[in-house]
Coordinates of C-alpha atoms in Angstrom, one line a residue:
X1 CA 30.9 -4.8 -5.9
X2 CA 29.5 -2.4 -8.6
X3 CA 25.4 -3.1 -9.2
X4 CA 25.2 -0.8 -12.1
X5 CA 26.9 0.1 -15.0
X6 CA 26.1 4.0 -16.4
X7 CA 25.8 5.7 -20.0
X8 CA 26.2 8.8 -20.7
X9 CA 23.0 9.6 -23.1
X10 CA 23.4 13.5 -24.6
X11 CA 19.7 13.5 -24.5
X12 CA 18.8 12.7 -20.6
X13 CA 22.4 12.7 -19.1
X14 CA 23.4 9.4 -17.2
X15 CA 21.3 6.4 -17.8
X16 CA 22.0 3.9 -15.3
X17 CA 21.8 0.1 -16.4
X18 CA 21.7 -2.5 -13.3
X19 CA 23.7 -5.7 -14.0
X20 CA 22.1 -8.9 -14.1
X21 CA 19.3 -9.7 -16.8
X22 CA 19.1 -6.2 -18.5
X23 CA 22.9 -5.5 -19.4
X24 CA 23.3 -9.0 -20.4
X25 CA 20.4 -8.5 -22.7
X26 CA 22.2 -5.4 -23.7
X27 CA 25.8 -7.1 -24.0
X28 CA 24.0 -9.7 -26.4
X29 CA 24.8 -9.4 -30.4
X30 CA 21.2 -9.4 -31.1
X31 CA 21.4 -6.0 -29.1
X32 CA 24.5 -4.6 -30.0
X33 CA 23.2 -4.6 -33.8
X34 CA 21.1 -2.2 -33.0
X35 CA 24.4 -0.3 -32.9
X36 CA 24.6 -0.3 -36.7
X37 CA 21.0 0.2 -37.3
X38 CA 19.9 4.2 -37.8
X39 CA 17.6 5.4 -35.9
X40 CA 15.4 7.2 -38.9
X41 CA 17.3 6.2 -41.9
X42 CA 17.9 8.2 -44.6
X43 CA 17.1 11.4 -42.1
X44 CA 20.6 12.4 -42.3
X45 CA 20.8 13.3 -46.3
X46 CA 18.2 16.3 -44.5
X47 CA 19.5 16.7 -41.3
X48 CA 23.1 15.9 -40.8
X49 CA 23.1 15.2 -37.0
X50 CA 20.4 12.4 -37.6
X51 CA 23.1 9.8 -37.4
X52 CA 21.8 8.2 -33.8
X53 CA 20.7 4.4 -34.0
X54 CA 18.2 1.8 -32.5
X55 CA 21.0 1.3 -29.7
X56 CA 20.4 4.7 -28.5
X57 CA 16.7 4.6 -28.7
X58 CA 15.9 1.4 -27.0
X59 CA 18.3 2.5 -24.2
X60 CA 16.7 5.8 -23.8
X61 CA 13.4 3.9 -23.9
X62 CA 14.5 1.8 -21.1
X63 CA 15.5 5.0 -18.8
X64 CA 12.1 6.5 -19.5
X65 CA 10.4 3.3 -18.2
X66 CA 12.6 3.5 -15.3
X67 CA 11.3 6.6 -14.5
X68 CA 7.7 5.7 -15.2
X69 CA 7.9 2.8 -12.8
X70 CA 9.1 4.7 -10.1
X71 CA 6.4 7.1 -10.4
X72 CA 3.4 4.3 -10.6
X73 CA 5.1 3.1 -7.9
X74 CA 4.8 5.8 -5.7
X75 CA 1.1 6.6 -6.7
X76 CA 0.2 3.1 -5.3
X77 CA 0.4 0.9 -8.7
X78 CA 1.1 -2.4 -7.8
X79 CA 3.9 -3.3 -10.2
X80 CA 6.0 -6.0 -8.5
X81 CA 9.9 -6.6 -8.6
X82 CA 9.6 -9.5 -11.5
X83 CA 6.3 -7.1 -13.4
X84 CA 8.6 -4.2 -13.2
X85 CA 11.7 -6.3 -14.7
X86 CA 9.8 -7.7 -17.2
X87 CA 8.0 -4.4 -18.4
X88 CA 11.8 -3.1 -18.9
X89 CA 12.5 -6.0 -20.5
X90 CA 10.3 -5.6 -22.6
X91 CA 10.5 -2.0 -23.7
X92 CA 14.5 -2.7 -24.0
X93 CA 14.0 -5.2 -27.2
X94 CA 10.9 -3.9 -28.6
X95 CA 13.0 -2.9 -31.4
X96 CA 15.1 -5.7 -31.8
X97 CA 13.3 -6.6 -35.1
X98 CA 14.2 -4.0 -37.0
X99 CA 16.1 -4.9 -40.2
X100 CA 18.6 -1.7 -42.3
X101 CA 17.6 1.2 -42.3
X102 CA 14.6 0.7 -39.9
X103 CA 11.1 1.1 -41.7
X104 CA 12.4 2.0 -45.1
X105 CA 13.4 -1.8 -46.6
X106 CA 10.9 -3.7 -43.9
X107 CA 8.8 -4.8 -46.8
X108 CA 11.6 -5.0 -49.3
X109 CA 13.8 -7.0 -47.8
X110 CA 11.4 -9.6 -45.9
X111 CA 7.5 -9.6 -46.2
X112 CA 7.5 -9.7 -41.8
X113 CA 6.8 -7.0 -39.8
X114 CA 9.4 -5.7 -37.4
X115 CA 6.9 -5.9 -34.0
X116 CA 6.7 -10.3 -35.6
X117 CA 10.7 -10.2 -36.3
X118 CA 10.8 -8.7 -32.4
X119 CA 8.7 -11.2 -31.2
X120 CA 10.5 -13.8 -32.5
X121 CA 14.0 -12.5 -31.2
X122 CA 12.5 -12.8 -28.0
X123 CA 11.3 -15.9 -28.1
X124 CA 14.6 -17.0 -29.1
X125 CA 16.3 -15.0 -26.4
X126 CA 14.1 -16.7 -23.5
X127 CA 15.0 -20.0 -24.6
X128 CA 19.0 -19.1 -24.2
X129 CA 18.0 -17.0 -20.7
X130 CA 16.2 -20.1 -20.1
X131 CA 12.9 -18.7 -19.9
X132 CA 13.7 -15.6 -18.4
X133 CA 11.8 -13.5 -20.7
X134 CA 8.4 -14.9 -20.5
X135 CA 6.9 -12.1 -18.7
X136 CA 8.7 -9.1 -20.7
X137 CA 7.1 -11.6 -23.5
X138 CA 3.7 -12.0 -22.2
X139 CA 3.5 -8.2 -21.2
X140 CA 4.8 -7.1 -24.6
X141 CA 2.3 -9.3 -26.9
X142 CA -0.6 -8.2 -24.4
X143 CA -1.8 -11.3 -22.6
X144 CA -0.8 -10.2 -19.7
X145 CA -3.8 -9.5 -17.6
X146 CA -2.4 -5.4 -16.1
X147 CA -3.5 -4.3 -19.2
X148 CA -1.5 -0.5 -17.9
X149 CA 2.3 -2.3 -18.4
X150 CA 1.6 -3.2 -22.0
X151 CA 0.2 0.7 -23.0
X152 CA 3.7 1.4 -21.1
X153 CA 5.6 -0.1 -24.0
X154 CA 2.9 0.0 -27.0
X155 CA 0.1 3.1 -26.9
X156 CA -0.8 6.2 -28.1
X157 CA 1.4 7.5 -25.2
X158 CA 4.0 4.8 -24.5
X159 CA 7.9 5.1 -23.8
X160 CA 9.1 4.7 -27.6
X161 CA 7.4 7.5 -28.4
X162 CA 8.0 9.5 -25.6
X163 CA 11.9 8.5 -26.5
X164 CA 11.4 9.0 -30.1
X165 CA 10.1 12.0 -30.6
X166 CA 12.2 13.6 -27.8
X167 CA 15.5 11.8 -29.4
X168 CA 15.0 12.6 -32.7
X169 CA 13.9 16.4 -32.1
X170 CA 17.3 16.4 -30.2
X171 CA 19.4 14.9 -33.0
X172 CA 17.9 16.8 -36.0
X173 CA 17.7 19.9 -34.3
X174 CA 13.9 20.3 -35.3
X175 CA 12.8 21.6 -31.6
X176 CA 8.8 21.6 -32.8
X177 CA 9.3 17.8 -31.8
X178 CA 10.2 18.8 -28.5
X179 CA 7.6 17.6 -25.6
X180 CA 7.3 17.7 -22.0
X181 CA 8.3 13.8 -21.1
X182 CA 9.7 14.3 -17.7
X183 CA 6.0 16.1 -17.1
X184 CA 4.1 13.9 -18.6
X185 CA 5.9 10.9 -16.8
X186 CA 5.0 12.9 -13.1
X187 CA 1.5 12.9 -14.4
X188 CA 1.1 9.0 -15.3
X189 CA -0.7 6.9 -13.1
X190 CA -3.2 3.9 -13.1
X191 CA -7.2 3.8 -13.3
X192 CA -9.0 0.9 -13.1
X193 CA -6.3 -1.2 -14.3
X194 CA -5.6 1.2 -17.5
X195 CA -3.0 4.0 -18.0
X196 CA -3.8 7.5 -17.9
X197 CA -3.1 11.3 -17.1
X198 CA -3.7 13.0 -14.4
X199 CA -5.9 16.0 -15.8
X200 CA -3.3 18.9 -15.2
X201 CA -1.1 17.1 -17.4
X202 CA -3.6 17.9 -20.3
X203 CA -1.5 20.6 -22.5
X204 CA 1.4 18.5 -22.1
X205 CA -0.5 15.9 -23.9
X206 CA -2.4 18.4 -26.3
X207 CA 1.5 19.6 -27.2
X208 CA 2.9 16.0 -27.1
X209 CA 0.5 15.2 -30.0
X210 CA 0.7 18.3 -31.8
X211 CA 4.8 17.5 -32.1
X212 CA 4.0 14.4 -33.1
X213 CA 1.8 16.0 -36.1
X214 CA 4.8 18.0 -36.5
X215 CA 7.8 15.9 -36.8
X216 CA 5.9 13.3 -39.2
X217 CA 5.5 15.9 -41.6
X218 CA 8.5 17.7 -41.0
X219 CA 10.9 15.1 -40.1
X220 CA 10.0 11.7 -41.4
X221 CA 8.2 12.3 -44.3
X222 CA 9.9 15.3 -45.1
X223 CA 9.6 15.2 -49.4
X224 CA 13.5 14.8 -49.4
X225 CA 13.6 12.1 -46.6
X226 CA 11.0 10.4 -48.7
X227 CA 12.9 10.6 -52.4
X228 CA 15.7 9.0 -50.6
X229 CA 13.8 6.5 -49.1
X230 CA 11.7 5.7 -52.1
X231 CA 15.2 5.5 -53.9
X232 CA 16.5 2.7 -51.5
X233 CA 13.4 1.0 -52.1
X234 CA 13.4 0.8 -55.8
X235 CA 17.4 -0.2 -56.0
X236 CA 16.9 -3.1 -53.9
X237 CA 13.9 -4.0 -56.2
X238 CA 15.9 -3.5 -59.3
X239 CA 19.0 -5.6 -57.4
X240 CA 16.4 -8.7 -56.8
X241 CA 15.0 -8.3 -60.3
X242 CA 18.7 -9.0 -61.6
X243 CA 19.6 -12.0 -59.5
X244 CA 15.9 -13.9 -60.3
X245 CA 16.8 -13.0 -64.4
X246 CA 20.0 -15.5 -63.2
X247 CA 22.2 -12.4 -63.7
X248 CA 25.0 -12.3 -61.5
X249 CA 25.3 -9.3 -59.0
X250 CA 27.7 -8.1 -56.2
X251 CA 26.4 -8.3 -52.7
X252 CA 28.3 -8.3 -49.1
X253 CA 27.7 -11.8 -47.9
X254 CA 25.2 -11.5 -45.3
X255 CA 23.2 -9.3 -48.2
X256 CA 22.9 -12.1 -50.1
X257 CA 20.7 -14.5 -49.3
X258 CA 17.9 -12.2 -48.4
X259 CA 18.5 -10.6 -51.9
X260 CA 17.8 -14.2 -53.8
X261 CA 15.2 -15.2 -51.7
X262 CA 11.5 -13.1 -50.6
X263 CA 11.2 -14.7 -47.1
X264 CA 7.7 -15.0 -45.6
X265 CA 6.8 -15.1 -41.7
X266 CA 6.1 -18.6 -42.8
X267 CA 9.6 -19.1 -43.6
X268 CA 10.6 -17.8 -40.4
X269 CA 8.5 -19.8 -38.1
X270 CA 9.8 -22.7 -40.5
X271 CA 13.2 -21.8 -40.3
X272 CA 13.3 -19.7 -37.4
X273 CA 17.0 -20.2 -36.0
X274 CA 18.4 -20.3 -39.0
X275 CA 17.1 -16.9 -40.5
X276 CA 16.7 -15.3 -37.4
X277 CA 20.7 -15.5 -37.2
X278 CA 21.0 -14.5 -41.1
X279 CA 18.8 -11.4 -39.9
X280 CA 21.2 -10.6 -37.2
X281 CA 23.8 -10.1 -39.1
X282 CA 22.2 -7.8 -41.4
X283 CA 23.1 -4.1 -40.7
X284 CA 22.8 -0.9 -42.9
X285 CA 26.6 -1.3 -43.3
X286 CA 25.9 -4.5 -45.5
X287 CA 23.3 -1.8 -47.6
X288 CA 25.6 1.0 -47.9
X289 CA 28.6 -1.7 -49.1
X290 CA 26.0 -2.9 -51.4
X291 CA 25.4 0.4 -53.3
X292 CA 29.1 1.1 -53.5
X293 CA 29.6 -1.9 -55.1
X294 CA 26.3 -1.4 -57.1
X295 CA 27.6 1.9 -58.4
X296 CA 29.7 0.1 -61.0
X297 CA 27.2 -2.4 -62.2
X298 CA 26.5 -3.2 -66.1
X299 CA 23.2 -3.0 -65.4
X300 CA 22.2 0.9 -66.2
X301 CA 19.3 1.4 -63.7
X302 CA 20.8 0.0 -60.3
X303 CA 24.3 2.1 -61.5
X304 CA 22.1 5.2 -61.4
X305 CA 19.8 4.6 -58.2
X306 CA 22.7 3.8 -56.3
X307 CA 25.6 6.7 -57.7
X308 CA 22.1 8.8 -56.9
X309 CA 21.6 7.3 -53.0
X310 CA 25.8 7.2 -52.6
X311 CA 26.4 10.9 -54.0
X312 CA 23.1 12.1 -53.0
X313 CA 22.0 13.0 -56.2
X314 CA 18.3 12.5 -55.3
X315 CA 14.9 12.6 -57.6
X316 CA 12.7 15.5 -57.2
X317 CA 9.5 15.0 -55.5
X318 CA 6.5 16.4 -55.4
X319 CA 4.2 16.2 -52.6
X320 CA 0.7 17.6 -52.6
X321 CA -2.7 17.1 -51.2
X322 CA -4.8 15.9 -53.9
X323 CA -4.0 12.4 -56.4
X324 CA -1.9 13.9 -59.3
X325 CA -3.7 14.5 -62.7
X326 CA -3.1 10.9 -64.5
X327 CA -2.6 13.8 -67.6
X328 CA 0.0 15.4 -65.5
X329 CA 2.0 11.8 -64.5
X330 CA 1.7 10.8 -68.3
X331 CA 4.1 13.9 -69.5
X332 CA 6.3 13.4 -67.1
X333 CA 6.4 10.0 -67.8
X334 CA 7.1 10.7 -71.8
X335 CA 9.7 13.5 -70.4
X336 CA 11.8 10.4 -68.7
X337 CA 11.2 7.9 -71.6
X338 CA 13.0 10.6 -74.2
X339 CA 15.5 11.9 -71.5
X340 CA 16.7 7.7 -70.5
X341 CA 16.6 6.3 -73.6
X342 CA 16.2 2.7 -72.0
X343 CA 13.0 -0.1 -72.3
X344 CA 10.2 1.3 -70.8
X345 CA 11.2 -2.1 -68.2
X346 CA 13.6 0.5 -66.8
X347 CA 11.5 3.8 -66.7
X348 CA 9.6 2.4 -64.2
X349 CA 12.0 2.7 -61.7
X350 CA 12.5 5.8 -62.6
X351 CA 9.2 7.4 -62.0
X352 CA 8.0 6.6 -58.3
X353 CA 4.1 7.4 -56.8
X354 CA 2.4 6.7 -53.8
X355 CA 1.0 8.6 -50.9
X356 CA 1.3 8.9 -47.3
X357 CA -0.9 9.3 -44.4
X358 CA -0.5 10.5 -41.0
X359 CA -2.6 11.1 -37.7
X360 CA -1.8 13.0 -34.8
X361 CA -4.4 11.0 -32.4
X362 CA -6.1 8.4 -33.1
X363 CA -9.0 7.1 -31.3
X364 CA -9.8 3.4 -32.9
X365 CA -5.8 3.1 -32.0
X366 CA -6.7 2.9 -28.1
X367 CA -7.3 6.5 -26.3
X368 CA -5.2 8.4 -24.5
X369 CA -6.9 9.0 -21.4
X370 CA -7.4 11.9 -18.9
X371 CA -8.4 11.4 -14.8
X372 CA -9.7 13.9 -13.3
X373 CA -10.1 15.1 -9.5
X374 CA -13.7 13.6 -9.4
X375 CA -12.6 9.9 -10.0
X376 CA -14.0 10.2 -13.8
X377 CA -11.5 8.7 -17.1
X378 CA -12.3 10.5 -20.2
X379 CA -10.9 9.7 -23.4
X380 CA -9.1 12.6 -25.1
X381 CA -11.6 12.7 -27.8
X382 CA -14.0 14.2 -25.7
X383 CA -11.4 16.3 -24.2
X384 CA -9.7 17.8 -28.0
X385 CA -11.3 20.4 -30.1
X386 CA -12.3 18.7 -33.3
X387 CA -10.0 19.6 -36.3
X388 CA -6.3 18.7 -36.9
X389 CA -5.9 16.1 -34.0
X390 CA -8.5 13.7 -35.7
X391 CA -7.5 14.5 -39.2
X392 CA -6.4 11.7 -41.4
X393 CA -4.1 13.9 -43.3
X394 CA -2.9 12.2 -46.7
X395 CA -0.7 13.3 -49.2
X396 CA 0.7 12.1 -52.9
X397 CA 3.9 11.8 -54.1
X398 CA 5.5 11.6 -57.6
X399 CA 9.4 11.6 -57.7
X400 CA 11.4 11.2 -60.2
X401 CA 14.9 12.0 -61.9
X402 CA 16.1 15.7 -62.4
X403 CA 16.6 15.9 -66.1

């Protein structure tokens, strides 16, 4: 009888999936919604081959903590049959949380983080796999006392970055993303119960954070990636302004609830089967149906933001590296008022600003560290040349239509 079943991943060829626990975890709807779930959003409207979803990424997280295992393994970790399970287990549904459109509507949509919405999926899965997931659960909350199988799944160096960065390089064609995981995997091992890097595996590391560095600014918070996202934001504001006014509005059924109502984590621990299944079924299918629909609406603003997302006619942004001259916003701000003609109640979802920050390494975020031939772990802040690796690099946004 077959013991495996085997995708075929264009990033790292065949991924082999053993049957038991982990496909049926896969086969599950919780996990197959991950199918309809993009991987970096609104990446696409930049980069058209940015089209790849959670599904791909939690599988290609999985292989790479395969691989890690193995490696530990053979270095003299002791990671036993149920640890190693559990650790891919773990790693496997660390992004079942994620609601449409991954990190762009997290706070829009629901006030709960994706890591608590994860948390709670599998807490909900171990009671169907009757308990099952307890481990993968203990290991992926860190309580677990090998400290090294929770930085497997969430560090500065952990297997959905490693997948991320190399997956996403790969699907937007942006190859200053590209790392060195299969090196940086060989060079894994444990120290004193903590994950580290063997010390010839440095300039992997030194490049693996400088594409890191690179992407964010490039990739994910590219100015155009972050109109579009900024846009989203604002027309699902404008939608749940209409519906609390008692207006009435279109909106794909499993949409609509979670546009009439602002759920707290408190409402999910409160209501947690109940929501948790309404969650499910959310996808960005039920978004993009949403702003088709919206496209026709009487009400002006939501008509524009979503004809703009829809037909990708998207606001101008400007992104620089000092807060804007409150001079400088107010003219642009008079600019929209005499171009829209509308209640200054609708300019302001027409005029968008915020910043953004990003950090290649940081150190109060748990250290990446080094061993070296003489027995001795040193963090890679004593090992990186002050400068751009430390930097907490922020920058401000205005966006806002082109008139």
């Amino acid at each position: 009888m077959a013991t495996h079943k085997i995708f075929n991943d264009p990033v790292y060829g065949f991924v082999t999936v053993p049957y038991g626990i982990i496909f049926d975890l896969i086969e599950h709807p919780y996990f197959q919604r991950l199918r309809r779930i993009k991987q970096v959003s609104l990446t696409h409207y930049v980069y058209p081959g940015a089209l790849h979803t959670r599904f791909h990424h939690a599988l290609g997280a999985f292989h790479l903590m395969t691989q890690s295992i193995d490696v530990l393994r053979a270095k003299g970790a002791e990671i036993s049959d149920e640890e190693g399970l559990a650790v891919q287990i773990a790693i496997l549904l660390h992004d079942i949380g994620h609601g449409p459109f991954s990190h762009t509507l997290e706070n829009t949509l629901i006030n709960v983080h994706h890591e608590r919405l994860s948390e709670l999926f599998m807490a909900k899965l171990n009671e169907e796999f009757n308990g099952a997931l307890s481990l993968a659960i203990q290991i992926f909350e860190d309580t677990y006392p090998k400290k090294f199988l929770h930085q497997l799944v969430s560090s500065q160096l952990d297997m959905d970055r490693m997948d991320y960065l190399t997956r996403d390089s790969f699907f937007t064609g942006v190859y200053e993303g590209v790392i060195g995981y299969d090196r940086i995997i060989k060079m894994l091992a444990v120290h004193d119960g903590e994950l580290v890097v063997e010390e010839k595996g440095i300039y992997s590391i030194e490049k693996f954070l400088i594409a890191r560095r690179l992407m964010y600014w490039q990739v994910y918070l590219h100015k155009t990636v972050l109109s579009a996202e900024q846009m989203m934001i604002q027309t699902l504001r404008r939608a749940k302004q209409i519906v609390k006014a008692g207006e009435s509005l279109y909106c794909p059924p499993n949409l609509e609830l979670f546009i009439h109502h602002d759920f707290s984590e408190k409402d999910f621990l409160s209501r947690r089967d109940e929501l948790l299944e309404a969650f499910a079924g959310l996808d960005d299918s039920d978004i993009s149906a949403a702003l088709k629909g919206w496209m026709k609406s009487k009400d002006r603003v939501l008509a524009f933001l979503a004809t703009g997302l829809i037909n990708r006619r998207l606001f101008k942004l400007e992104l620089v590296d000092q807060p804007f001259d409150p001079t400088y916003q107010q003219s642009i701000q008079e600019k929209i008022k005499l171009w829209w003609q509308g209640p200054s109640s609708e300019t302001e979802f027409l005029l968008l600003s915020g910043q953004e920050s990003n950090h290649a390494y940081n150190p109060q975020s748990g250290e990446i560290k080094m061993l070296f031939k003489n027995g001795e772990a040193k963090p890679m802040s004593e090992l990186l040349e002050p400068g751009m690796h430390f930097r907490n690099v922020t920058k401000y946004y205005l966006a806002y239509p082109k008139m």
